XYZ file of C-alpha atoms in Angstrom:
769
model
C -1.386 76.492 70.700
C 0.352 76.109 67.369
C 1.727 72.726 66.381
C 5.464 72.171 66.645
C 7.173 74.082 63.887
C 10.318 73.299 62.003
C 11.526 76.409 60.202
C 15.036 76.844 58.842
C 16.515 80.011 60.342
C 18.871 81.675 57.915
C 20.917 84.802 58.457
C 20.592 87.545 55.851
C 24.052 86.661 54.652
C 26.527 83.943 55.397
C 25.518 81.104 57.629
C 24.299 80.488 61.144
C 26.827 78.804 63.396
C 25.741 77.439 66.739
C 28.513 78.985 68.753
C 26.177 79.416 71.622
C 28.450 76.757 73.094
C 31.555 78.849 72.974
C 31.982 78.765 76.703
C 30.965 75.166 77.148
C 33.409 72.495 78.033
C 34.037 74.080 81.356
C 32.785 72.725 84.588
C 31.515 74.311 87.735
C 31.824 73.637 91.413
C 28.886 74.124 93.632
C 28.542 77.312 95.608
C 31.978 78.214 94.473
C 32.201 81.984 94.943
C 32.593 83.748 98.243
C 29.712 86.105 97.429
C 26.341 84.570 96.732
C 25.611 87.055 93.992
C 28.668 86.147 91.954
C 27.127 83.103 90.321
C 24.026 81.061 90.283
C 23.575 78.240 92.776
C 26.020 75.518 91.834
C 23.820 72.854 93.361
C 20.874 73.573 91.095
C 19.649 70.385 89.436
C 21.313 69.625 86.123
C 20.910 66.749 83.739
C 23.120 64.979 81.259
C 20.204 63.515 79.332
C 19.689 64.615 75.723
C 17.480 67.650 75.336
C 13.926 66.380 75.038
C 11.797 67.145 72.027
C 14.719 67.813 69.737
C 13.656 68.440 66.161
C 14.913 66.262 63.389
C 18.179 67.070 61.710
C 18.252 70.429 59.910
C 18.065 70.514 56.131
C 21.232 69.907 54.182
C 23.510 72.861 53.542
C 23.028 74.776 50.324
C 25.400 77.362 48.862
C 27.616 77.118 51.939
C 24.762 78.027 54.319
C 24.280 76.036 57.502
C 20.667 75.646 58.612
C 19.395 75.555 62.178
C 16.197 73.610 62.891
C 13.963 74.447 65.792
C 10.612 73.635 67.322
C 8.440 75.313 69.935
C 4.944 75.263 71.348
C 4.226 78.695 69.806
C 5.931 80.670 67.036
C 5.000 84.327 66.348
C 6.319 86.546 63.590
C 6.075 90.350 63.790
C 6.257 91.374 60.137
C 6.720 95.067 60.858
C 9.547 94.568 63.365
C 10.868 91.566 61.435
C 11.149 89.629 64.671
C 10.495 85.939 65.274
C 9.480 84.880 68.777
C 9.348 81.203 69.792
C 7.946 80.343 73.209
C 7.316 77.191 75.223
C 9.884 74.366 75.212
C 11.961 75.932 72.456
C 14.615 73.596 71.061
C 17.194 74.575 68.419
C 19.485 72.061 66.834
C 22.415 72.025 64.441
C 24.467 68.888 63.916
C 25.479 67.735 67.428
C 24.769 71.063 69.068
C 21.517 72.111 70.679
C 19.919 74.777 72.872
C 16.788 74.694 74.980
C 15.000 77.740 76.448
C 11.599 78.986 77.460
C 11.760 81.821 74.899
C 13.939 82.595 71.874
C 13.647 85.832 69.876
C 15.355 86.572 66.573
C 15.550 90.065 65.152
C 16.095 89.748 61.422
C 17.167 93.385 61.134
C 19.974 93.274 63.712
C 20.661 89.560 63.537
C 20.437 89.389 67.333
C 19.129 86.247 68.930
C 18.229 86.140 72.623
C 17.459 82.952 74.552
C 15.945 83.353 77.996
C 14.348 81.298 80.752
C 15.970 78.047 81.924
C 18.519 78.114 79.128
C 20.498 74.941 78.569
C 23.035 74.681 75.759
C 24.994 71.566 74.710
C 28.029 71.620 72.425
C 29.342 68.895 70.131
C 31.623 67.540 72.899
C 28.746 67.092 75.342
C 29.591 70.089 77.536
C 26.681 72.155 78.869
C 25.901 75.694 79.966
C 22.987 76.692 82.178
C 21.917 80.346 82.445
C 18.829 82.510 82.580
C 19.598 84.690 79.564
C 22.150 84.714 76.770
C 22.660 86.890 73.694
C 23.537 85.129 70.465
C 24.839 86.642 67.240
C 23.392 85.785 63.873
C 25.951 82.986 63.774
C 24.715 81.751 67.157
C 27.919 82.876 68.881
C 27.424 83.729 72.537
C 27.471 87.346 73.496
C 26.705 88.452 77.032
C 25.723 85.918 79.708
C 24.731 86.528 83.303
C 24.948 84.261 86.335
C 25.971 81.172 84.399
C 26.810 77.579 85.264
C 28.957 75.485 82.921
C 29.211 71.701 83.246
C 31.897 69.728 81.443
C 31.322 66.254 80.158
C 34.492 65.200 82.006
C 32.947 66.225 85.330
C 34.310 69.676 86.108
C 32.018 72.632 86.830
C 32.479 76.376 86.542
C 30.285 79.163 87.865
C 30.743 82.808 86.901
C 29.048 86.134 87.526
C 29.045 87.026 83.852
C 30.623 86.099 80.555
C 31.420 87.982 77.349
C 32.884 87.041 73.984
C 35.715 89.233 72.701
C 36.791 89.934 69.117
C 39.177 86.939 68.765
C 36.397 84.524 69.750
C 37.569 83.852 73.317
C 35.073 84.084 76.150
C 36.020 86.102 79.242
C 34.388 85.027 82.502
C 34.495 87.312 85.512
C 34.517 86.275 89.196
C 34.547 82.519 88.561
C 34.926 79.360 90.610
C 35.881 75.885 89.345
C 35.948 72.379 90.853
C 36.119 68.766 89.778
C 34.143 67.607 92.831
C 30.582 66.425 93.015
C 28.228 69.091 94.328
C 25.588 66.675 95.596
C 25.875 63.672 97.885
C 24.597 60.135 97.325
C 21.092 61.220 98.292
C 21.078 64.129 95.838
C 21.417 66.780 98.549
C 23.729 69.770 97.992
C 27.185 69.537 99.539
C 30.206 71.795 99.655
C 33.060 70.611 97.423
C 36.331 69.492 99.018
C 38.290 71.949 96.888
C 37.645 74.735 94.405
C 39.670 77.206 92.386
C 38.661 80.844 92.763
C 39.698 83.264 90.023
C 39.048 86.881 89.194
C 39.093 86.073 85.501
C 38.839 82.974 83.357
C 39.595 82.874 79.623
C 38.006 80.150 77.546
C 39.297 79.394 74.047
C 36.768 77.535 71.940
C 39.318 76.784 69.228
C 41.927 75.371 71.639
C 39.360 73.890 74.045
C 41.297 75.275 76.978
C 40.401 77.266 80.082
C 43.054 79.570 81.568
C 42.762 81.007 85.073
C 44.145 84.386 86.119
C 44.709 85.556 89.715
C 43.635 82.127 90.925
C 43.919 80.428 94.282
C 43.138 76.922 95.512
C 40.780 76.525 98.448
C 40.818 73.250 100.444
C 38.010 72.256 102.807
C 36.863 75.881 102.775
C 39.835 76.913 104.914
C 43.276 76.630 103.312
C 43.975 78.832 100.307
C 47.070 78.470 98.118
C 48.055 80.614 95.110
C 48.040 78.948 91.683
C 50.228 80.129 88.851
C 49.578 79.377 85.197
C 46.659 77.015 85.764
C 45.049 75.646 82.605
C 42.433 72.910 82.260
C 41.011 71.117 79.258
C 37.364 71.122 78.243
C 37.520 67.902 76.213
C 39.200 65.622 78.741
C 42.582 65.725 77.020
C 45.827 66.449 78.833
C 47.028 70.063 79.067
C 50.575 71.392 79.276
C 51.443 72.819 82.649
C 52.965 72.237 86.067
C 51.949 69.119 87.978
C 51.269 68.803 91.682
C 54.618 68.889 93.565
C 55.966 65.852 95.434
C 57.215 66.096 99.020
C 59.232 63.392 100.805
C 62.218 62.744 103.028
C 64.806 59.967 103.300
C 67.894 59.233 105.402
C 70.171 59.357 102.347
C 68.856 62.551 100.710
C 67.059 64.471 103.461
C 64.002 66.515 102.583
C 62.948 66.310 98.923
C 60.746 68.676 96.936
C 60.028 67.635 93.377
C 58.300 69.687 90.695
C 57.328 68.498 87.227
C 56.243 70.242 84.049
C 54.078 68.370 81.569
C 54.345 69.358 77.889
C 51.746 68.018 75.512
C 53.692 68.160 72.272
C 50.877 66.703 70.204
C 47.925 64.376 70.381
C 50.313 61.414 70.234
C 53.395 62.766 72.037
C 54.200 64.274 75.414
C 57.148 65.044 77.648
C 57.437 65.416 81.416
C 60.478 67.196 82.854
C 61.098 67.026 86.610
C 63.528 68.602 89.032
C 64.010 67.360 92.583
C 65.835 69.343 95.251
C 67.293 67.735 98.400
C 68.714 69.052 101.657
C 71.431 66.349 101.837
C 72.217 65.821 98.165
C 72.599 67.824 94.933
C 69.493 68.288 92.746
C 68.404 65.607 90.305
C 66.707 66.087 86.938
C 64.587 63.605 85.024
C 62.792 63.527 81.680
C 60.107 61.176 80.376
C 59.146 61.229 76.698
C 56.231 59.178 75.372
C 55.029 58.728 71.808
C 52.329 56.802 69.990
C 52.830 56.102 66.287
C 50.756 54.357 63.674
C 52.864 51.230 64.247
C 53.179 51.194 68.030
C 54.328 53.106 71.081
C 57.527 53.793 73.006
C 58.816 55.817 75.948
C 62.210 57.093 77.097
C 62.925 57.972 80.728
C 66.190 59.351 82.072
C 67.531 60.508 85.464
C 70.727 62.482 86.022
C 72.562 63.954 88.991
C 76.070 64.353 90.400
C 76.157 63.034 93.958
C 78.304 61.115 96.403
C 78.334 57.340 96.262
C 79.938 54.535 98.235
C 81.185 51.345 96.590
C 78.645 48.584 97.248
C 81.318 46.405 98.813
C 82.024 49.061 101.491
C 80.621 48.580 104.982
C 80.490 52.239 106.025
C 77.438 54.447 105.605
C 79.266 57.722 106.330
C 78.982 59.506 103.013
C 81.228 62.442 103.955
C 84.213 60.167 104.739
C 83.967 57.247 102.350
C 82.098 58.562 99.332
C 83.174 60.090 96.068
C 81.237 62.544 93.925
C 80.447 61.430 90.393
C 77.845 61.607 87.657
C 75.005 59.225 88.400
C 71.931 58.345 86.429
C 69.550 55.823 84.980
C 67.947 55.338 81.578
C 64.881 53.254 80.824
C 63.262 52.971 77.428
C 60.861 50.408 76.067
C 58.302 50.011 73.327
C 56.630 47.758 70.837
C 55.920 48.176 67.114
C 53.501 46.036 65.134
C 55.001 46.256 61.655
C 52.179 44.312 60.001
C 49.726 41.542 60.842
C 52.567 39.107 61.573
C 55.797 40.975 62.356
C 56.478 42.918 65.554
C 59.483 44.395 67.377
C 59.700 44.663 71.159
C 62.587 46.363 72.946
C 63.630 47.501 76.399
C 66.777 49.169 77.713
C 67.489 49.565 81.433
C 70.871 50.801 82.577
C 72.139 52.542 85.724
C 75.515 54.111 86.392
C 75.922 52.189 89.674
C 74.212 49.586 91.840
C 72.776 51.853 94.528
C 71.393 54.758 92.491
C 67.897 53.322 92.008
C 67.543 52.290 95.641
C 68.881 55.534 97.094
C 66.439 57.672 95.108
C 63.507 55.216 95.509
C 63.147 54.693 91.776
C 63.230 50.887 91.876
C 64.234 48.028 94.173
C 64.900 45.550 91.357
C 67.988 43.426 91.938
C 68.693 43.201 88.214
C 68.052 45.361 85.147
C 67.331 43.482 81.935
C 67.588 44.927 78.457
C 66.196 43.122 75.442
C 65.284 43.294 71.793
C 62.942 40.764 70.215
C 61.792 40.520 66.607
C 58.801 38.197 66.271
C 56.688 36.773 63.505
C 53.469 34.970 64.441
C 50.882 33.410 62.181
C 48.358 30.628 62.513
C 50.854 27.784 62.137
C 54.297 29.162 62.993
C 56.278 31.284 65.426
C 59.668 32.948 64.892
C 61.730 34.995 67.352
C 65.140 36.626 67.007
C 66.137 38.131 70.341
C 68.975 39.300 72.545
C 69.188 39.903 76.307
C 71.652 41.693 78.583
C 71.429 42.033 82.373
C 73.010 44.478 84.806
C 73.152 43.213 88.370
C 72.152 45.472 91.268
C 73.199 42.969 93.944
C 76.156 43.649 96.210
C 78.761 40.936 95.935
C 77.799 39.773 92.437
C 80.472 40.015 89.761
C 79.122 41.754 86.674
C 81.647 39.870 84.592
C 79.899 36.604 85.479
C 76.489 37.870 84.353
C 75.667 36.445 80.904
C 74.739 38.257 77.727
C 72.418 36.145 75.578
C 72.750 36.803 71.837
C 71.536 35.591 69.482
C 68.480 33.773 70.831
C 66.602 32.307 67.870
C 63.476 30.198 68.173
C 61.349 28.885 65.298
C 58.335 26.612 65.680
C 55.949 25.244 63.109
C 52.775 23.233 63.500
C 51.602 21.035 60.621
C 47.891 20.639 60.036
C 48.207 17.394 58.078
C 47.948 14.562 60.632
C 50.532 11.803 60.829
C 49.104 8.519 62.134
C 46.203 10.593 63.435
C 48.469 12.888 65.469
C 49.816 16.428 65.062
C 53.449 17.282 64.272
C 55.242 20.323 65.680
C 58.873 21.135 64.872
C 61.289 23.504 66.581
C 64.666 25.056 65.758
C 66.505 26.898 68.537
C 69.888 28.558 68.994
C 71.407 30.327 71.993
C 74.668 32.223 72.454
C 75.867 32.996 75.997
C 78.940 35.177 76.582
C 80.559 36.503 79.782
C 83.472 38.894 80.083
C 84.931 36.945 83.036
C 83.239 33.588 82.791
C 82.158 30.663 80.683
C 80.893 31.133 77.126
C 78.343 28.726 75.649
C 76.701 28.277 72.272
C 73.820 25.893 71.684
C 71.644 24.801 68.778
C 69.040 22.077 68.493
C 66.295 20.798 66.222
C 63.310 18.797 67.429
C 60.092 17.224 66.228
C 57.175 16.328 68.499
C 54.201 14.144 67.591
C 51.097 14.128 69.800
C 47.781 12.298 69.571
C 44.799 13.066 71.808
C 41.741 10.841 72.014
C 38.599 10.509 74.174
C 37.359 7.010 74.972
C 33.769 5.917 75.245
C 34.088 5.928 79.047
C 35.237 9.549 79.119
C 38.999 9.060 79.575
C 41.286 11.566 77.859
C 44.394 9.831 76.489
C 47.377 11.720 75.084
C 50.305 9.953 73.407
C 53.488 11.949 72.745
C 56.759 11.236 70.955
C 59.785 13.562 70.804
C 63.071 13.467 68.885
C 65.776 16.109 69.347
C 69.375 16.648 68.297
C 71.666 19.102 70.157
C 74.979 20.758 69.321
C 77.004 22.623 72.000
C 80.265 24.524 72.185
C 81.738 26.032 75.352
C 85.024 27.402 76.680
C 86.388 28.798 79.957
C 84.290 26.131 81.687
C 86.462 26.162 84.813
C 85.241 29.708 85.567
C 81.864 28.224 86.573
C 82.162 27.370 90.259
C 79.292 24.836 90.379
C 80.727 21.734 88.768
C 77.439 20.186 87.634
C 76.731 23.324 85.565
C 80.006 23.351 83.597
C 79.802 20.577 81.032
C 82.803 19.508 78.944
C 84.660 22.208 76.983
C 84.731 22.291 73.207
C 82.198 20.774 70.847
C 79.619 18.350 72.234
C 76.612 16.608 70.692
C 73.579 15.017 72.234
C 70.576 13.067 71.043
C 67.223 12.908 72.851
C 64.293 10.550 72.347
C 61.204 10.523 74.534
C 57.830 8.799 74.590
C 54.924 9.483 76.937
C 51.352 8.372 77.625
C 49.068 10.562 79.749
C 45.579 9.489 80.919
C 42.961 11.678 82.620
C 39.508 10.555 83.741
C 37.179 13.395 84.822
C 34.420 12.224 87.174
C 31.558 14.674 87.736
C 28.980 14.557 90.513
C 26.941 16.409 93.094
C 28.134 16.866 96.677
C 27.513 19.275 99.580
C 25.016 21.270 97.544
C 27.458 21.887 94.731
C 29.242 20.237 91.808
C 32.561 18.432 92.036
C 34.950 17.222 89.351
C 37.474 14.584 90.443
C 40.131 13.900 87.793
C 42.539 11.019 88.521
C 45.616 11.222 86.313
C 48.454 8.860 85.464
C 51.443 9.382 83.188
C 54.247 7.218 81.866
C 57.398 8.793 80.366
C 60.440 6.924 79.034
C 63.727 8.102 77.546
C 67.048 6.338 76.865
C 70.223 7.595 78.609
C 71.046 11.208 77.713
C 74.470 12.935 77.814
C 73.404 15.595 80.299
C 76.546 16.352 82.309
C 78.687 16.530 79.169
C 76.937 19.745 78.032
C 76.744 23.073 79.963
C 73.682 23.964 82.039
C 72.705 27.593 81.457
C 68.892 27.550 81.683
C 67.899 24.531 83.817
C 69.360 25.362 87.224
C 66.410 26.431 89.424
C 64.750 23.011 89.622
C 61.998 22.452 92.209
C 59.339 19.764 92.185
C 55.867 21.360 92.261
C 52.396 20.860 90.847
C 53.321 22.973 87.827
C 55.913 20.471 86.573
C 55.030 17.138 88.209
C 53.351 16.008 84.944
C 55.719 17.830 82.577
C 57.581 15.824 79.954
C 60.759 17.465 81.250
C 60.788 18.597 84.894
C 63.787 20.857 84.294
C 62.794 24.463 83.508
C 64.948 24.845 80.358
C 66.509 22.918 77.466
C 70.009 22.157 78.797
C 68.923 19.324 81.072
C 66.445 16.589 80.114
C 65.341 13.881 82.525
C 66.103 10.388 81.208
C 65.056 6.885 82.241
C 61.501 5.715 82.807
C 59.059 7.080 85.353
C 55.470 6.711 86.405
C 53.560 9.701 87.783
C 50.150 9.676 89.388
C 47.889 12.199 91.102
C 44.531 13.872 90.896
C 42.842 17.229 90.422
C 39.695 18.051 92.396
C 37.409 21.007 91.880
C 34.296 21.885 93.868
C 31.899 24.684 92.993
C 28.866 25.848 94.943
C 27.091 29.180 95.271
C 29.784 31.642 96.470
C 32.392 28.878 96.956
C 35.155 27.411 94.802
C 37.787 24.904 95.908
C 40.577 23.525 93.706
C 43.184 20.971 94.755
C 46.032 19.124 93.036
C 48.234 16.351 94.478
C 50.898 14.270 92.715
C 53.905 11.959 93.121
C 56.388 10.357 90.742
C 58.229 6.997 90.771
C 61.357 6.266 88.739
C 61.436 2.734 87.329
C 65.216 2.351 87.372
C 67.968 2.408 90.008
C 70.216 4.713 88.003
C 71.543 7.679 90.071
C 69.355 10.723 89.672
C 70.447 13.809 87.789
C 68.635 16.053 90.286
C 70.545 17.596 93.240
C 69.795 16.245 96.688
C 66.879 18.119 98.254
C 64.914 18.952 95.121
C 62.320 16.239 95.836
C 63.265 14.202 92.757
C 66.577 12.674 93.843
C 65.351 9.302 95.109
C 63.487 6.626 93.233
C 60.206 7.780 94.739
C 59.669 11.522 94.681
C 58.275 13.737 97.382
C 54.542 14.504 97.410
C 53.536 17.885 96.026
C 50.207 19.670 96.168
C 48.328 22.898 95.791
C 45.002 23.919 97.357
C 42.994 27.053 96.590
C 39.853 28.113 98.464
C 37.801 31.097 97.316
C 34.666 32.549 98.891
C 33.067 35.138 96.597
C 35.492 38.047 96.246
C 35.996 38.224 100.002
C 38.321 35.317 100.773
C 41.100 33.695 98.738
C 43.488 31.137 100.254
C 46.307 29.386 98.357
C 48.567 26.748 99.897
C 51.478 25.095 98.059
C 53.457 22.310 99.699
C 56.029 19.554 99.221
C 56.140 16.722 101.766
C 59.149 14.450 102.269
C 58.055 10.980 101.231
C 60.113 9.315 104.028
C 59.754 11.573 107.072
C 56.637 13.522 106.037
C 58.579 16.703 106.847
C 57.350 19.750 104.970
C 60.113 20.726 102.550
C 58.212 23.513 100.881
C 55.445 25.406 102.620
C 53.895 28.455 100.940
C 50.739 30.139 102.108
C 49.006 33.223 100.676
C 45.732 34.623 101.991
C 43.645 37.666 101.071
C 40.609 38.615 103.161
C 38.369 41.616 102.572
C 37.174 43.839 99.769
C 38.729 46.610 97.703
C 38.424 49.105 100.582
C 39.339 47.030 103.623
C 41.516 43.971 103.262
C 44.341 41.988 104.817
C 47.013 39.964 103.013
C 49.573 37.584 104.434
C 52.126 35.405 102.696
C 54.521 32.882 104.188
C 57.279 30.908 102.449
C 59.549 28.278 103.941
C 61.964 26.239 101.805
C 63.501 23.526 103.976
C 65.265 21.540 101.272
C 68.716 20.977 102.767
C 70.432 21.416 99.401
C 74.219 21.747 99.407
C 75.441 25.315 99.891
C 77.665 24.886 96.812
C 74.579 25.091 94.584
C 73.892 28.825 94.635
C 70.498 28.763 92.895
C 68.652 26.565 95.407
C 69.258 27.924 98.919
C 66.781 27.572 101.783
C 64.660 30.563 102.727
C 61.940 31.527 105.196
C 59.975 34.758 104.822
C 56.692 36.359 105.855
C 54.913 39.159 103.990
C 51.929 41.166 105.204
C 49.884 44.035 103.824
C 46.541 45.572 104.699
C 44.205 48.501 104.491
C 41.419 49.627 106.847
C 38.816 52.093 105.542
C 36.787 54.150 107.986
C 34.747 57.356 108.245
C 33.811 57.063 104.552
C 36.881 58.809 103.121
C 39.739 57.793 105.437
C 41.979 54.739 105.472
C 45.052 53.321 107.197
C 47.423 51.046 105.272
C 50.677 49.220 105.800
C 52.955 46.372 104.732
C 56.002 44.500 105.963
C 58.543 41.957 104.707
C 60.490 39.963 107.322
C 63.288 37.471 106.654
C 62.909 34.525 109.057
C 65.872 32.540 107.714
C 68.340 31.532 110.434
C 72.041 30.711 110.280
C 71.476 26.983 109.912
C 69.382 27.588 106.795
C 71.637 30.263 105.338
C 75.207 30.104 106.670
C 76.524 32.327 103.875
C 74.576 35.518 104.654
C 74.301 34.913 108.402
C 70.586 35.646 108.870
C 69.546 35.819 112.522
C 66.052 34.312 112.250
C 64.123 37.584 112.436
C 65.313 40.318 110.114
C 62.827 42.969 108.962
C 63.605 44.050 105.407
C 60.995 46.728 104.751
C 58.004 48.119 106.605
C 55.489 50.719 105.524
C 52.636 52.528 107.290
C 50.402 55.324 106.082
C 47.131 57.199 106.262
C 45.064 58.461 103.341
C 42.047 60.617 102.588
C 40.255 60.046 99.266
C 36.912 61.358 98.059
C 35.496 61.878 94.589
C 37.975 64.631 93.672
C 40.864 64.701 96.162
C 43.593 62.296 97.296
C 45.960 62.953 100.204
C 48.282 60.292 101.631
C 51.129 60.341 104.129
C 53.438 57.304 104.103
C 56.225 56.228 106.454
C 58.670 53.573 105.308
C 61.696 52.031 106.962
C 64.542 50.154 105.297
C 66.680 48.004 107.558
C 69.744 47.461 105.395
C 72.423 49.867 104.201
C 73.838 49.188 100.745
C 76.554 51.620 99.776
C 75.108 55.131 99.950
C 71.510 53.824 100.106
C 71.261 54.202 103.870
C 68.886 52.367 106.144
C 66.388 54.406 108.135
C 62.956 56.021 107.961
C 61.503 57.793 104.934
C 58.366 59.905 104.596
C 56.310 60.775 101.530
C 53.296 63.042 100.987
C 51.012 62.372 98.024
C 48.546 65.041 96.908
C 46.265 64.819 93.873
C 43.322 66.832 92.531
C 40.902 65.458 89.974
C 41.338 67.189 86.574
C 44.232 69.373 87.830
C 47.949 68.673 87.952
C 47.680 65.153 86.528
C 48.744 63.717 83.208
């Protein structure tokens, strides 16, 4: 046996190109053809490992020639016939391309190269071809191939009876079958794929890295066959222009729906999806989604358009033929973000619908408000700047759009100073806000503040934080009487306000062993003091939804915004407890606050902060591995021990089979004149049960449990289902099928209550963006 040889193969003229991979990048599905002789066994063992015994890189190019290095157990050269024959573990390599065969012969006279015996070829993208014999030109372009199997790096497989390269460089495959499914089970045994595409002819373009099917049909579970028109797949994993899998659904408002989409890959960084949906009870609807990625960021634009009947949202009838009017209807949604440089960025979003029921009727969104925004930001190590604007369109029946605010400009600037002052850190803030309403109160606000904070650790392990805050506010408002809630109005005209605040916060973490695990008990006390503040003289635009909870019990200001600031002196105490053991984690927080003055509280009755002593708030979380997660949030009346806020969320199971339940009850007894803080009771459930390896059942429900005593305005009856959903799904390695039933229990305009059905169908590598 001769030692391994490394001999540069050079064509008589020009250069050798390893195009033996011209048909690679395809993939094959096992046993895919109806006749056994059409292609080799798709379940034959294949490997994705690099070809063993590869020679070192070929010599550098000279005079435009590309060299191909090879090695073999034996190399013979017939001088008379000018033929080189390499046998035994032959490996050829050029750049990232390689070929392995039992025997390779090269005729220097004709330039023909033939590889035979367990041939495996790998292209620069990692795609592979397996065959018994292949003819290669002097540029290593594939010629004729018989009984071949092609495996794509992305997972698809293609088997064909034979393949041939034509003059333009494309490869024509005859009697082919393709699938994206696995052809072996978990134990490595052959299995029949869930689906495959059968085609009389397949055209592979090496330059475009595309595979086009002609006279193709889709076979499901070996039984159902459906014709496929214009099917094209990619060999490099990139998206391909073409039709997507159709959508099929039904609804009480629109009847039966069939939707078809066409995906157009405009470029590597841009694409467009155009869709058309046809209904039996409504005119067709068209939609377009355009997406783009630039060197500075990304954005997308989505639009829907139709001309259909609609009912005013204040109407009580659901009879479209009698009460509706036909009009243009649509929705536009665009958003994006651009990073202009290391510090500056622009974020924007626009959401706008022609009417309040369009999104719900066509199951596009159930949002009760659409917010549009633009935000210019600058962020560096020590400062933050934002110039923003917000506008909201309400989707709620009964809400007056003229009372919905437009916020512009919203300017926020913050700066942190590294140089300490009295050992502490200084942070300053400048903020302005402009609120305008077409039919309501207008408000403008500006303030400047400076906050000093000092954090120290004592020798006994206590963490002490001292904070001081100074702030000056300037307000202007008009049309104040248009705000129905008096405590939100403020005085009209120009108003000023000064704020001073001092706070001391002490934490003492105590660590120890208990119950086979580690616990950390952290008692915490806080003292906050502030002189009287002119709160009711200025409007309240951003501090309305106040609720005592563990997230704000230790906050310097328990109001959620800037327009209201708690004054007086108060003392807050509580503790955090965390326990960790193998597989277990428990976290708990409890706290209560005491005001040190008898001054009437600024907080509305029922928020838990009205009296001198606050209610008790807490949060408990229990987690067992990734199988169980329980979270309980509560607020207990400090006098009667009645539960004023009771929230419970639980998740049990794994990613395949799980059950979720959530319960919320707000029993605050707040005056009905304060619209932002009404009582509610609701239960939410969702779950999924997996069985028989590929099958699952799933469902969810939302039920309003609020009764008339809790909500006299909307007249809830104590048990009012809002939405329910049930479905069944089949999902394996290459196919998804799901059937979903959903019921809506409320009619809003032309978005009618009733049952809806939807069928989801998806194939791996086909008909997906």
